[in-house]
Amino acid sequence: MIELEGVPELIDPVMVAAFEGWNDAGDAASAAVAHLDREWKGEVFAALDAEDYYDFQVNRPTVWLDGGVRKITWPTTRLSVVRIGGEKPRDLVLVRGIEPSMRWRSFCNELLGFAHELGVELVVILGALLGDTPHTRPVPVSGVTSDADLARTMDLEETKYEGPTGIVGILQEACTHAGVPAVSLWAAVPHYVSQPPNPKATLALLNRLEDLIDLRIPLGELPEDARAWQLGVDQLAAEDSEVAEYVQTLEEARDTAELPEASGEAIAREFERYLRRRDGGGPAAGTQGHATESGEPAPYLRDTPGGRTRPPLAQRPESGGGQENDPDARDRAPGSEDGPGTPSTPESTDTPDASGPSDSAGSSDSPGSSDAEDSSED
């Protein structure tokens, strides 16, 4: 039995989850939840027992000094709550952690236990995968669900994927079997520049989340970071004619595939988002945390460390657009578990086509998730 002392009754709560690892190319998904937690000053109210789900030789704990006292941060999954004020206030339950090493069914059941106790009405799971998409175009974000009724009412794609999956796919199916509405949002990250961070993909996920749950999200410096990231990749691509030619090929394929949508729903969504931001529509972005009657944020159980580092520009990769067969690599394409393998083939299970330039980015030599850890003290 899960007891949540100190957490008030929530208003129309939506659970938003992301996990570092196989489902998090470019760290785009986990960075999106971290952004929400940082902007709304979420307070951690629960953490799963790290020993139940993680192999510490894969995801190692870290030791750090706090005023001369040595402390240990254990890799785990933590939950926080934020209340967004405005005319129609609502709460978000943020789940941020690392893909578990073991006992996935128990892991999902524990998260669903929290969802049940908190009265969560919808679970949105964020993911990112590698795809044949150019960095110069808007990041494709696909919304998929296993619920046919939900697919119709929320204009989503009903997943038809078959093949290896990660914790995003497993949690979505667990929600479906438990009768909890669940949606997965997948951002496609260019496979030739896959190393984290990827603020452009993070921004795309947050924009799609805004549309999905009709919520105004404060973006802070994220749009500027996304522009700086793209300029950095532009400069790197311009230095190599092969890479530039390959990017142009991807651009032409993308433009041809999406030409019918140029004047349709995509433009309508962008216009609605523009109006929402211009008029300040939707829940107010200025309310942070859970407000008391006096208007001051009320803590739940403890604070989470803040701080924000500005992402560096993309760096030149060493080799190949393909990927090593390493399921633990943080920037590997997750086989589009319940999401599109590439922007043009939603059911694809393969990693992106390695037919691009031999020295293009996206090499799986970038650091894996073996030393990934959460920044909050357990």
mmCIF file of C-alpha atoms in Angstrom:
data_model
loop_
_atom_site.group_PDB
_atom_site.id
_atom_site.type_symbol
_atom_site.label_atom_id
_atom_site.label_comp_id
_atom_site.label_asym_id
_atom_site.label_seq_id
_atom_site.Cartn_x
_atom_site.Cartn_y
_atom_site.Cartn_z
ATOM 1 C CA MET A 1 0.000 0.000 0.000
ATOM 2 C CA ILE A 2 1.438 3.359 -1.024
ATOM 3 C CA GLU A 3 0.856 6.161 1.459
ATOM 4 C CA LEU A 4 1.503 9.687 0.254
ATOM 5 C CA GLU A 5 1.575 11.792 3.384
ATOM 6 C CA GLY A 6 2.281 15.444 2.737
ATOM 7 C CA VAL A 7 0.912 15.448 -0.810
ATOM 8 C CA PRO A 8 -2.379 17.354 -1.102
ATOM 9 C CA GLU A 9 -5.323 16.279 -3.203
ATOM 10 C CA LEU A 10 -4.394 16.975 -6.814
ATOM 11 C CA ILE A 11 -6.388 18.807 -9.473
ATOM 12 C CA ASP A 12 -6.844 17.004 -12.816
ATOM 13 C CA PRO A 13 -3.386 15.421 -12.492
ATOM 14 C CA VAL A 14 -1.388 14.260 -15.498
ATOM 15 C CA MET A 15 1.698 12.089 -15.034
ATOM 16 C CA VAL A 16 4.613 12.969 -17.340
ATOM 17 C CA ALA A 17 7.489 10.478 -17.359
ATOM 18 C CA ALA A 18 10.872 10.085 -19.047
ATOM 19 C CA PHE A 19 13.760 7.700 -18.499
ATOM 20 C CA GLU A 20 17.427 8.005 -19.333
ATOM 21 C CA GLY A 21 18.914 5.219 -21.413
ATOM 22 C CA TRP A 22 17.734 3.316 -24.452
ATOM 23 C CA ASN A 23 14.621 5.448 -24.982
ATOM 24 C CA ASP A 24 16.379 8.815 -24.645
ATOM 25 C CA ALA A 25 18.403 9.681 -27.756
ATOM 26 C CA GLY A 26 20.276 12.927 -27.258
ATOM 27 C CA ASP A 27 18.880 13.047 -23.684
ATOM 28 C CA ALA A 28 15.928 14.873 -25.263
ATOM 29 C CA ALA A 29 13.147 13.212 -23.251
ATOM 30 C CA SER A 30 14.769 13.276 -19.820
ATOM 31 C CA ALA A 31 15.817 16.896 -20.428
ATOM 32 C CA ALA A 32 12.180 17.792 -21.155
ATOM 33 C CA VAL A 33 10.963 16.476 -17.790
ATOM 34 C CA ALA A 34 13.955 18.082 -16.068
ATOM 35 C CA HIS A 35 12.939 21.392 -17.670
ATOM 36 C CA LEU A 36 9.395 21.093 -16.319
ATOM 37 C CA ASP A 37 10.708 20.232 -12.878
ATOM 38 C CA ARG A 38 13.139 23.153 -12.926
ATOM 39 C CA GLU A 39 10.752 25.781 -14.311
ATOM 40 C CA TRP A 40 7.939 24.923 -11.897
ATOM 41 C CA LYS A 41 10.236 24.081 -8.966
ATOM 42 C CA GLY A 42 8.918 20.596 -8.401
ATOM 43 C CA GLU A 43 9.292 19.036 -4.971
ATOM 44 C CA VAL A 44 10.287 15.372 -4.758
ATOM 45 C CA PHE A 45 7.751 13.402 -2.714
ATOM 46 C CA ALA A 46 8.815 9.820 -3.482
ATOM 47 C CA ALA A 47 11.724 7.784 -4.799
ATOM 48 C CA LEU A 48 11.758 4.116 -5.749
ATOM 49 C CA ASP A 49 14.127 1.823 -3.876
ATOM 50 C CA ALA A 50 17.248 1.757 -6.026
ATOM 51 C CA GLU A 51 18.249 -1.763 -4.935
ATOM 52 C CA ASP A 52 14.996 -3.189 -6.302
ATOM 53 C CA TYR A 53 15.539 -2.100 -9.891
ATOM 54 C CA TYR A 54 19.121 -1.098 -10.676
ATOM 55 C CA ASP A 55 22.386 -2.914 -11.276
ATOM 56 C CA PHE A 56 24.951 -0.644 -9.622
ATOM 57 C CA GLN A 57 27.716 -1.993 -11.851
ATOM 58 C CA VAL A 58 25.768 -0.613 -14.821
ATOM 59 C CA ASN A 59 24.379 2.538 -13.209
ATOM 60 C CA ARG A 60 26.904 3.421 -10.544
ATOM 61 C CA PRO A 61 26.172 5.590 -7.491
ATOM 62 C CA THR A 62 28.212 8.757 -7.057
ATOM 63 C CA VAL A 63 29.952 10.132 -3.991
ATOM 64 C CA TRP A 64 30.028 13.884 -3.337
ATOM 65 C CA LEU A 65 30.892 16.344 -0.597
ATOM 66 C CA ASP A 66 28.284 18.477 1.158
ATOM 67 C CA GLY A 67 30.006 20.893 3.520
ATOM 68 C CA GLY A 68 32.790 18.423 4.101
ATOM 69 C CA VAL A 69 30.404 15.511 4.655
ATOM 70 C CA ARG A 70 30.569 12.680 2.125
ATOM 71 C CA LYS A 71 27.204 11.689 0.680
ATOM 72 C CA ILE A 72 26.030 9.172 -1.888
ATOM 73 C CA THR A 73 23.524 9.692 -4.682
ATOM 74 C CA TRP A 74 21.940 6.448 -5.821
ATOM 75 C CA PRO A 75 20.616 5.981 -9.364
ATOM 76 C CA THR A 76 16.849 5.684 -9.137
ATOM 77 C CA THR A 77 13.511 7.098 -10.275
ATOM 78 C CA ARG A 78 11.944 10.016 -8.425
ATOM 79 C CA LEU A 79 8.490 11.570 -8.466
ATOM 80 C CA SER A 80 7.624 15.224 -7.908
ATOM 81 C CA VAL A 81 4.445 17.298 -8.110
ATOM 82 C CA VAL A 82 3.963 20.775 -9.501
ATOM 83 C CA ARG A 83 0.796 22.870 -9.574
ATOM 84 C CA ILE A 84 0.238 25.179 -12.514
ATOM 85 C CA GLY A 85 -1.983 28.103 -11.562
ATOM 86 C CA GLY A 86 -4.304 30.242 -13.634
ATOM 87 C CA GLU A 87 -8.012 30.201 -14.366
ATOM 88 C CA LYS A 88 -7.946 26.418 -14.632
ATOM 89 C CA PRO A 89 -5.199 25.167 -12.299
ATOM 90 C CA ARG A 90 -3.995 21.627 -12.625
ATOM 91 C CA ASP A 91 -1.215 19.421 -11.314
ATOM 92 C CA LEU A 92 1.553 17.514 -13.020
ATOM 93 C CA VAL A 93 3.188 14.442 -11.508
ATOM 94 C CA LEU A 94 6.715 14.335 -12.939
ATOM 95 C CA VAL A 95 8.523 10.991 -13.115
ATOM 96 C CA ARG A 96 12.196 11.196 -13.924
ATOM 97 C CA GLY A 97 14.727 8.416 -13.657
ATOM 98 C CA ILE A 98 16.821 5.812 -15.402
ATOM 99 C CA GLU A 99 15.558 2.809 -17.319
ATOM 100 C CA PRO A 100 15.622 -0.005 -14.730
ATOM 101 C CA SER A 101 18.056 -2.887 -15.039
ATOM 102 C CA MET A 102 15.632 -5.523 -13.724
ATOM 103 C CA ARG A 103 12.094 -6.292 -12.481
ATOM 104 C CA TRP A 104 10.354 -4.112 -15.046
ATOM 105 C CA ARG A 105 6.867 -5.412 -14.221
ATOM 106 C CA SER A 106 7.267 -4.563 -10.542
ATOM 107 C CA PHE A 107 8.719 -1.177 -11.536
ATOM 108 C CA CYS A 108 5.668 -0.344 -13.665
ATOM 109 C CA ASN A 109 3.266 -1.640 -11.024
ATOM 110 C CA GLU A 110 4.850 0.626 -8.420
ATOM 111 C CA LEU A 111 4.496 3.671 -10.672
ATOM 112 C CA LEU A 112 0.890 2.709 -11.412
ATOM 113 C CA GLY A 113 0.298 2.453 -7.671
ATOM 114 C CA PHE A 114 1.355 6.079 -7.311
ATOM 115 C CA ALA A 115 -0.816 7.042 -10.283
ATOM 116 C CA HIS A 116 -3.831 5.354 -8.704
ATOM 117 C CA GLU A 117 -3.327 6.927 -5.282
ATOM 118 C CA LEU A 118 -2.853 10.387 -6.813
ATOM 119 C CA GLY A 119 -5.876 10.100 -9.104
ATOM 120 C CA VAL A 120 -3.851 10.504 -12.297
ATOM 121 C CA GLU A 121 -6.147 10.880 -15.317
ATOM 122 C CA LEU A 122 -3.561 10.531 -18.089
ATOM 123 C CA VAL A 123 0.012 9.238 -18.358
ATOM 124 C CA VAL A 124 2.275 10.835 -20.972
ATOM 125 C CA ILE A 125 5.613 9.110 -21.532
ATOM 126 C CA LEU A 126 8.313 10.976 -23.429
ATOM 127 C CA GLY A 127 10.900 9.236 -25.588
ATOM 128 C CA ALA A 128 13.485 10.047 -28.234
ATOM 129 C CA LEU A 129 14.945 7.894 -30.971
ATOM 130 C CA LEU A 130 17.456 8.231 -33.782
ATOM 131 C CA GLY A 131 16.070 8.744 -37.266
ATOM 132 C CA ASP A 132 16.848 9.827 -40.813
ATOM 133 C CA THR A 133 15.778 13.404 -40.214
ATOM 134 C CA PRO A 134 17.736 16.558 -41.054
ATOM 135 C CA HIS A 135 18.726 18.881 -38.227
ATOM 136 C CA THR A 136 17.622 21.874 -40.316
ATOM 137 C CA ARG A 137 13.931 20.943 -40.267
ATOM 138 C CA PRO A 138 11.417 20.865 -37.387
ATOM 139 C CA VAL A 139 11.910 17.813 -35.186
ATOM 140 C CA PRO A 140 9.233 15.202 -35.949
ATOM 141 C CA VAL A 141 7.279 14.215 -32.830
ATOM 142 C CA SER A 142 4.884 11.285 -33.100
ATOM 143 C CA GLY A 143 2.131 10.603 -30.589
ATOM 144 C CA VAL A 144 1.132 6.954 -30.212
ATOM 145 C CA THR A 145 -1.163 4.974 -27.942
ATOM 146 C CA SER A 146 -2.393 1.416 -27.523
ATOM 147 C CA ASP A 147 -5.927 2.635 -26.841
ATOM 148 C CA ALA A 148 -8.045 2.857 -30.011
ATOM 149 C CA ASP A 149 -10.572 5.214 -28.395
ATOM 150 C CA LEU A 150 -7.821 7.489 -27.118
ATOM 151 C CA ALA A 151 -6.230 7.505 -30.568
ATOM 152 C CA ARG A 152 -9.469 8.819 -32.061
ATOM 153 C CA THR A 153 -10.283 11.405 -29.410
ATOM 154 C CA MET A 154 -6.761 12.844 -29.147
ATOM 155 C CA ASP A 155 -5.793 12.526 -32.837
ATOM 156 C CA LEU A 156 -2.996 10.053 -32.142
ATOM 157 C CA GLU A 157 -1.630 7.056 -33.977
ATOM 158 C CA GLU A 158 -2.610 3.627 -32.699
ATOM 159 C CA THR A 159 0.658 1.770 -32.353
ATOM 160 C CA LYS A 160 1.268 -1.251 -34.573
ATOM 161 C CA TYR A 161 4.879 -1.747 -33.554
ATOM 162 C CA GLU A 162 6.299 -5.240 -33.084
ATOM 163 C CA GLY A 163 9.827 -5.926 -31.888
ATOM 164 C CA PRO A 164 12.231 -5.137 -29.046
ATOM 165 C CA THR A 165 11.037 -2.435 -26.716
ATOM 166 C CA GLY A 166 12.240 -0.374 -23.777
ATOM 167 C CA ILE A 167 10.681 0.810 -20.541
ATOM 168 C CA VAL A 168 8.598 3.409 -22.419
ATOM 169 C CA GLY A 169 6.791 0.676 -24.348
ATOM 170 C CA ILE A 170 6.441 -1.551 -21.291
ATOM 171 C CA LEU A 171 5.016 1.226 -19.111
ATOM 172 C CA GLN A 172 2.548 2.244 -21.808
ATOM 173 C CA GLU A 173 1.260 -1.315 -22.087
ATOM 174 C CA ALA A 174 1.075 -1.641 -18.300
ATOM 175 C CA CYS A 175 -1.068 1.501 -18.192
ATOM 176 C CA THR A 176 -3.342 0.160 -20.916
ATOM 177 C CA HIS A 177 -3.885 -3.144 -19.097
ATOM 178 C CA ALA A 178 -4.557 -1.240 -15.860
ATOM 179 C CA GLY A 179 -7.167 0.936 -17.566
ATOM 180 C CA VAL A 180 -5.109 4.119 -17.270
ATOM 181 C CA PRO A 181 -5.079 6.264 -20.459
ATOM 182 C CA ALA A 182 -1.485 6.486 -21.700
ATOM 183 C CA VAL A 183 0.252 8.246 -24.584
ATOM 184 C CA SER A 184 3.853 8.128 -25.770
ATOM 185 C CA LEU A 185 5.440 11.112 -27.514
ATOM 186 C CA TRP A 186 8.515 10.288 -29.590
ATOM 187 C CA ALA A 187 10.983 12.842 -30.942
ATOM 188 C CA ALA A 188 13.197 11.823 -33.860
ATOM 189 C CA VAL A 189 16.812 12.922 -33.353
ATOM 190 C CA PRO A 190 19.174 13.155 -36.375
ATOM 191 C CA HIS A 191 21.307 10.028 -36.224
ATOM 192 C CA TYR A 192 24.356 11.836 -37.583
ATOM 193 C CA VAL A 193 24.441 14.214 -34.613
ATOM 194 C CA SER A 194 23.152 12.057 -31.775
ATOM 195 C CA GLN A 195 25.332 13.086 -28.853
ATOM 196 C CA PRO A 196 23.542 14.956 -26.047
ATOM 197 C CA PRO A 197 22.259 17.464 -25.407
ATOM 198 C CA ASN A 198 19.724 18.145 -28.130
ATOM 199 C CA PRO A 199 17.707 21.180 -27.018
ATOM 200 C CA LYS A 200 15.862 21.335 -30.333
ATOM 201 C CA ALA A 201 14.359 17.878 -29.775
ATOM 202 C CA THR A 202 13.596 18.740 -26.148
ATOM 203 C CA LEU A 203 11.774 21.877 -27.292
ATOM 204 C CA ALA A 204 9.776 19.877 -29.839
ATOM 205 C CA LEU A 205 8.634 17.418 -27.156
ATOM 206 C CA LEU A 206 7.526 20.240 -24.871
ATOM 207 C CA ASN A 207 5.615 21.941 -27.698
ATOM 208 C CA ARG A 208 3.789 18.698 -28.467
ATOM 209 C CA LEU A 209 3.066 18.181 -24.773
ATOM 210 C CA GLU A 210 1.555 21.691 -24.673
ATOM 211 C CA ASP A 211 -0.798 20.791 -27.499
ATOM 212 C CA LEU A 212 -1.704 17.416 -26.016
ATOM 213 C CA ILE A 213 -2.754 18.585 -22.550
ATOM 214 C CA ASP A 214 -3.609 22.213 -23.396
ATOM 215 C CA LEU A 215 -0.947 23.647 -21.142
ATOM 216 C CA ARG A 216 1.289 26.682 -21.478
ATOM 217 C CA ILE A 217 4.873 25.703 -20.632
ATOM 218 C CA PRO A 218 7.484 28.365 -19.817
ATOM 219 C CA LEU A 219 10.376 27.677 -22.181
ATOM 220 C CA GLY A 220 13.048 29.896 -20.619
ATOM 221 C CA GLU A 221 16.271 29.823 -22.629
ATOM 222 C CA LEU A 222 15.377 26.616 -24.456
ATOM 223 C CA PRO A 223 14.475 28.288 -27.807
ATOM 224 C CA GLU A 224 17.784 30.185 -27.761
ATOM 225 C CA ASP A 225 19.652 26.987 -26.915
ATOM 226 C CA ALA A 226 17.914 25.200 -29.788
ATOM 227 C CA ARG A 227 18.958 27.926 -32.249
ATOM 228 C CA ALA A 228 22.543 27.830 -30.984
ATOM 229 C CA TRP A 229 22.587 24.051 -31.336
ATOM 230 C CA GLN A 230 21.379 24.204 -34.927
ATOM 231 C CA LEU A 231 23.899 26.905 -35.835
ATOM 232 C CA GLY A 232 26.659 24.801 -34.352
ATOM 233 C CA VAL A 233 25.634 21.760 -36.396
ATOM 234 C CA ASP A 234 25.300 23.961 -39.501
ATOM 235 C CA GLN A 235 28.898 25.078 -39.082
ATOM 236 C CA LEU A 236 30.144 21.514 -38.667
ATOM 237 C CA ALA A 237 28.201 20.304 -41.706
ATOM 238 C CA ALA A 238 29.500 23.191 -43.829
ATOM 239 C CA GLU A 239 33.062 22.057 -43.165
ATOM 240 C CA ASP A 240 32.505 18.704 -44.874
ATOM 241 C CA SER A 241 31.029 18.506 -48.366
ATOM 242 C CA GLU A 242 29.946 14.884 -47.913
ATOM 243 C CA VAL A 243 28.010 15.686 -44.766
ATOM 244 C CA ALA A 244 26.465 18.778 -46.370
ATOM 245 C CA GLU A 245 25.355 16.727 -49.375
ATOM 246 C CA TYR A 246 23.874 14.049 -47.141
ATOM 247 C CA VAL A 247 21.940 16.628 -45.120
ATOM 248 C CA GLN A 248 20.594 18.117 -48.356
ATOM 249 C CA THR A 249 19.379 14.648 -49.400
ATOM 250 C CA LEU A 250 17.541 14.252 -46.106
ATOM 251 C CA GLU A 251 16.029 17.724 -46.504
ATOM 252 C CA GLU A 252 14.674 16.920 -49.949
ATOM 253 C CA ALA A 253 13.190 13.625 -48.777
ATOM 254 C CA ARG A 254 11.609 15.271 -45.748
ATOM 255 C CA ASP A 255 10.155 18.185 -47.725
ATOM 256 C CA THR A 256 8.677 15.858 -50.333
ATOM 257 C CA ALA A 257 7.096 13.601 -47.712
ATOM 258 C CA GLU A 258 5.568 16.436 -45.717
ATOM 259 C CA LEU A 259 4.465 18.727 -48.557
ATOM 260 C CA PRO A 260 0.735 17.856 -48.198
ATOM 261 C CA GLU A 261 0.840 18.893 -44.524
ATOM 262 C CA ALA A 262 2.405 22.287 -45.176
ATOM 263 C CA SER A 263 -0.958 24.057 -45.191
ATOM 264 C CA GLY A 264 -2.897 21.695 -42.941
ATOM 265 C CA GLU A 265 -2.919 20.671 -39.305
ATOM 266 C CA ALA A 266 0.757 21.481 -38.718
ATOM 267 C CA ILE A 267 0.232 25.178 -39.462
ATOM 268 C CA ALA A 268 -2.994 25.208 -37.448
ATOM 269 C CA ARG A 269 -1.197 23.815 -34.405
ATOM 270 C CA GLU A 270 1.579 26.374 -34.693
ATOM 271 C CA PHE A 271 -0.938 29.199 -35.004
ATOM 272 C CA GLU A 272 -2.885 28.014 -31.948
ATOM 273 C CA ARG A 273 0.351 27.813 -29.961
ATOM 274 C CA TYR A 274 1.279 31.326 -31.068
ATOM 275 C CA LEU A 275 -2.097 32.699 -29.947
ATOM 276 C CA ARG A 276 -1.839 30.883 -26.632
ATOM 277 C CA ARG A 277 1.547 32.426 -25.913
ATOM 278 C CA ARG A 278 0.640 35.902 -27.211
ATOM 279 C CA ASP A 279 -2.591 36.129 -25.240
ATOM 280 C CA GLY A 280 -1.293 34.307 -22.194
ATOM 281 C CA GLY A 281 -3.977 31.677 -22.658
ATOM 282 C CA GLY A 282 -4.029 28.449 -20.715
ATOM 283 C CA PRO A 283 -2.623 27.948 -17.230
ATOM 284 C CA ALA A 284 -0.302 30.722 -16.108
ATOM 285 C CA ALA A 285 3.356 29.990 -16.575
ATOM 286 C CA GLY A 286 4.438 32.148 -13.673
ATOM 287 C CA THR A 287 3.075 29.971 -10.880
ATOM 288 C CA GLN A 288 5.800 27.755 -9.536
ATOM 289 C CA GLY A 289 5.351 24.772 -7.286
ATOM 290 C CA HIS A 290 2.205 24.348 -5.199
ATOM 291 C CA ALA A 291 0.822 27.700 -4.049
ATOM 292 C CA THR A 292 -0.722 28.210 -0.610
ATOM 293 C CA GLU A 293 -3.509 30.679 0.132
ATOM 294 C CA SER A 294 -0.879 33.319 0.774
ATOM 295 C CA GLY A 295 0.563 32.719 -2.667
ATOM 296 C CA GLU A 296 3.871 31.302 -1.395
ATOM 297 C CA PRO A 297 5.075 27.959 -2.735
ATOM 298 C CA ALA A 298 4.337 25.169 -0.268
ATOM 299 C CA PRO A 299 6.988 22.443 -0.126
ATOM 300 C CA TYR A 300 6.003 18.802 -0.189
ATOM 301 C CA LEU A 301 8.736 16.800 1.501
ATOM 302 C CA ARG A 302 12.028 18.145 0.275
ATOM 303 C CA ASP A 303 13.654 20.304 -2.352
ATOM 304 C CA THR A 304 15.384 19.100 -5.453
ATOM 305 C CA PRO A 305 18.710 20.701 -6.359
ATOM 306 C CA GLY A 306 18.286 23.365 -9.010
ATOM 307 C CA GLY A 307 20.828 24.825 -11.338
ATOM 308 C CA ARG A 308 20.986 24.744 -15.078
ATOM 309 C CA THR A 309 23.953 24.321 -17.369
ATOM 310 C CA ARG A 310 23.901 25.752 -20.812
ATOM 311 C CA PRO A 311 24.312 22.979 -23.390
ATOM 312 C CA PRO A 312 27.449 23.108 -25.542
ATOM 313 C CA LEU A 313 27.321 23.236 -29.280
ATOM 314 C CA ALA A 314 27.371 19.962 -31.118
ATOM 315 C CA GLN A 315 30.799 18.419 -31.511
ATOM 316 C CA ARG A 316 32.324 16.708 -34.455
ATOM 317 C CA PRO A 317 31.702 12.936 -34.346
ATOM 318 C CA GLU A 318 34.372 10.389 -35.075
ATOM 319 C CA SER A 319 32.766 7.873 -37.357
ATOM 320 C CA GLY A 320 29.754 6.308 -39.014
ATOM 321 C CA GLY A 321 26.055 7.093 -39.036
ATOM 322 C CA GLY A 322 25.246 3.556 -37.826
ATOM 323 C CA GLN A 323 25.163 2.353 -34.247
ATOM 324 C CA GLU A 324 26.722 -0.399 -32.223
ATOM 325 C CA ASN A 325 24.463 -3.184 -30.978
ATOM 326 C CA ASP A 326 24.546 -1.899 -27.411
ATOM 327 C CA PRO A 327 21.087 -1.730 -25.803
ATOM 328 C CA ASP A 328 22.471 0.193 -22.856
ATOM 329 C CA ALA A 329 23.779 3.089 -24.925
ATOM 330 C CA ARG A 330 21.937 6.264 -23.959
ATOM 331 C CA ASP A 331 21.889 7.612 -27.497
ATOM 332 C CA ARG A 332 20.973 4.442 -29.350
ATOM 333 C CA ALA A 333 17.743 4.395 -31.341
ATOM 334 C CA PRO A 334 15.279 2.460 -29.173
ATOM 335 C CA GLY A 335 13.956 0.447 -32.044
ATOM 336 C CA SER A 336 11.050 2.884 -31.984
ATOM 337 C CA GLU A 337 9.412 1.045 -29.151
ATOM 338 C CA ASP A 338 5.800 1.912 -29.677
ATOM 339 C CA GLY A 339 6.996 4.874 -31.694
ATOM 340 C CA PRO A 340 8.302 5.483 -35.192
ATOM 341 C CA GLY A 341 11.660 4.027 -36.115
ATOM 342 C CA THR A 342 12.187 6.795 -38.603
ATOM 343 C CA PRO A 343 10.001 9.747 -39.495
ATOM 344 C CA SER A 344 8.726 8.050 -42.633
ATOM 345 C CA THR A 345 8.259 4.467 -41.360
ATOM 346 C CA PRO A 346 6.533 4.405 -37.950
ATOM 347 C CA GLU A 347 6.757 0.604 -37.658
ATOM 348 C CA SER A 348 10.466 0.402 -38.395
ATOM 349 C CA THR A 349 12.488 -1.518 -35.798
ATOM 350 C CA ASP A 350 15.926 -0.939 -37.226
ATOM 351 C CA THR A 351 18.455 1.660 -36.297
ATOM 352 C CA PRO A 352 18.830 4.516 -38.795
ATOM 353 C CA ASP A 353 20.252 3.832 -42.214
ATOM 354 C CA ALA A 354 24.024 3.900 -42.053
ATOM 355 C CA SER A 355 24.368 4.777 -45.714
ATOM 356 C CA GLY A 356 25.257 8.380 -44.935
ATOM 357 C CA PRO A 357 28.754 9.859 -44.975
ATOM 358 C CA SER A 358 31.362 7.692 -43.319
ATOM 359 C CA ASP A 359 32.483 10.500 -41.057
ATOM 360 C CA SER A 360 29.048 11.789 -40.149
ATOM 361 C CA ALA A 361 27.928 12.146 -36.571
ATOM 362 C CA GLY A 362 25.808 9.743 -34.570
ATOM 363 C CA SER A 363 28.510 7.256 -33.678
ATOM 364 C CA SER A 364 27.644 5.084 -30.714
ATOM 365 C CA ASP A 365 31.053 5.795 -29.252
ATOM 366 C CA SER A 366 29.401 8.542 -27.236
ATOM 367 C CA PRO A 367 29.026 7.768 -23.529
ATOM 368 C CA GLY A 368 26.398 5.186 -22.602
ATOM 369 C CA SER A 369 24.187 5.115 -19.582
ATOM 370 C CA SER A 370 26.462 2.983 -17.445
ATOM 371 C CA ASP A 371 27.334 5.865 -15.208
ATOM 372 C CA ALA A 372 24.073 7.720 -15.430
ATOM 373 C CA GLU A 373 22.790 9.083 -12.168
ATOM 374 C CA ASP A 374 20.055 11.382 -10.970
ATOM 375 C CA SER A 375 21.083 14.675 -9.525
ATOM 376 C CA SER A 376 18.798 14.437 -6.505
ATOM 377 C CA GLU A 377 20.054 12.925 -3.272
ATOM 378 C CA ASP A 378 18.240 9.697 -2.396
#
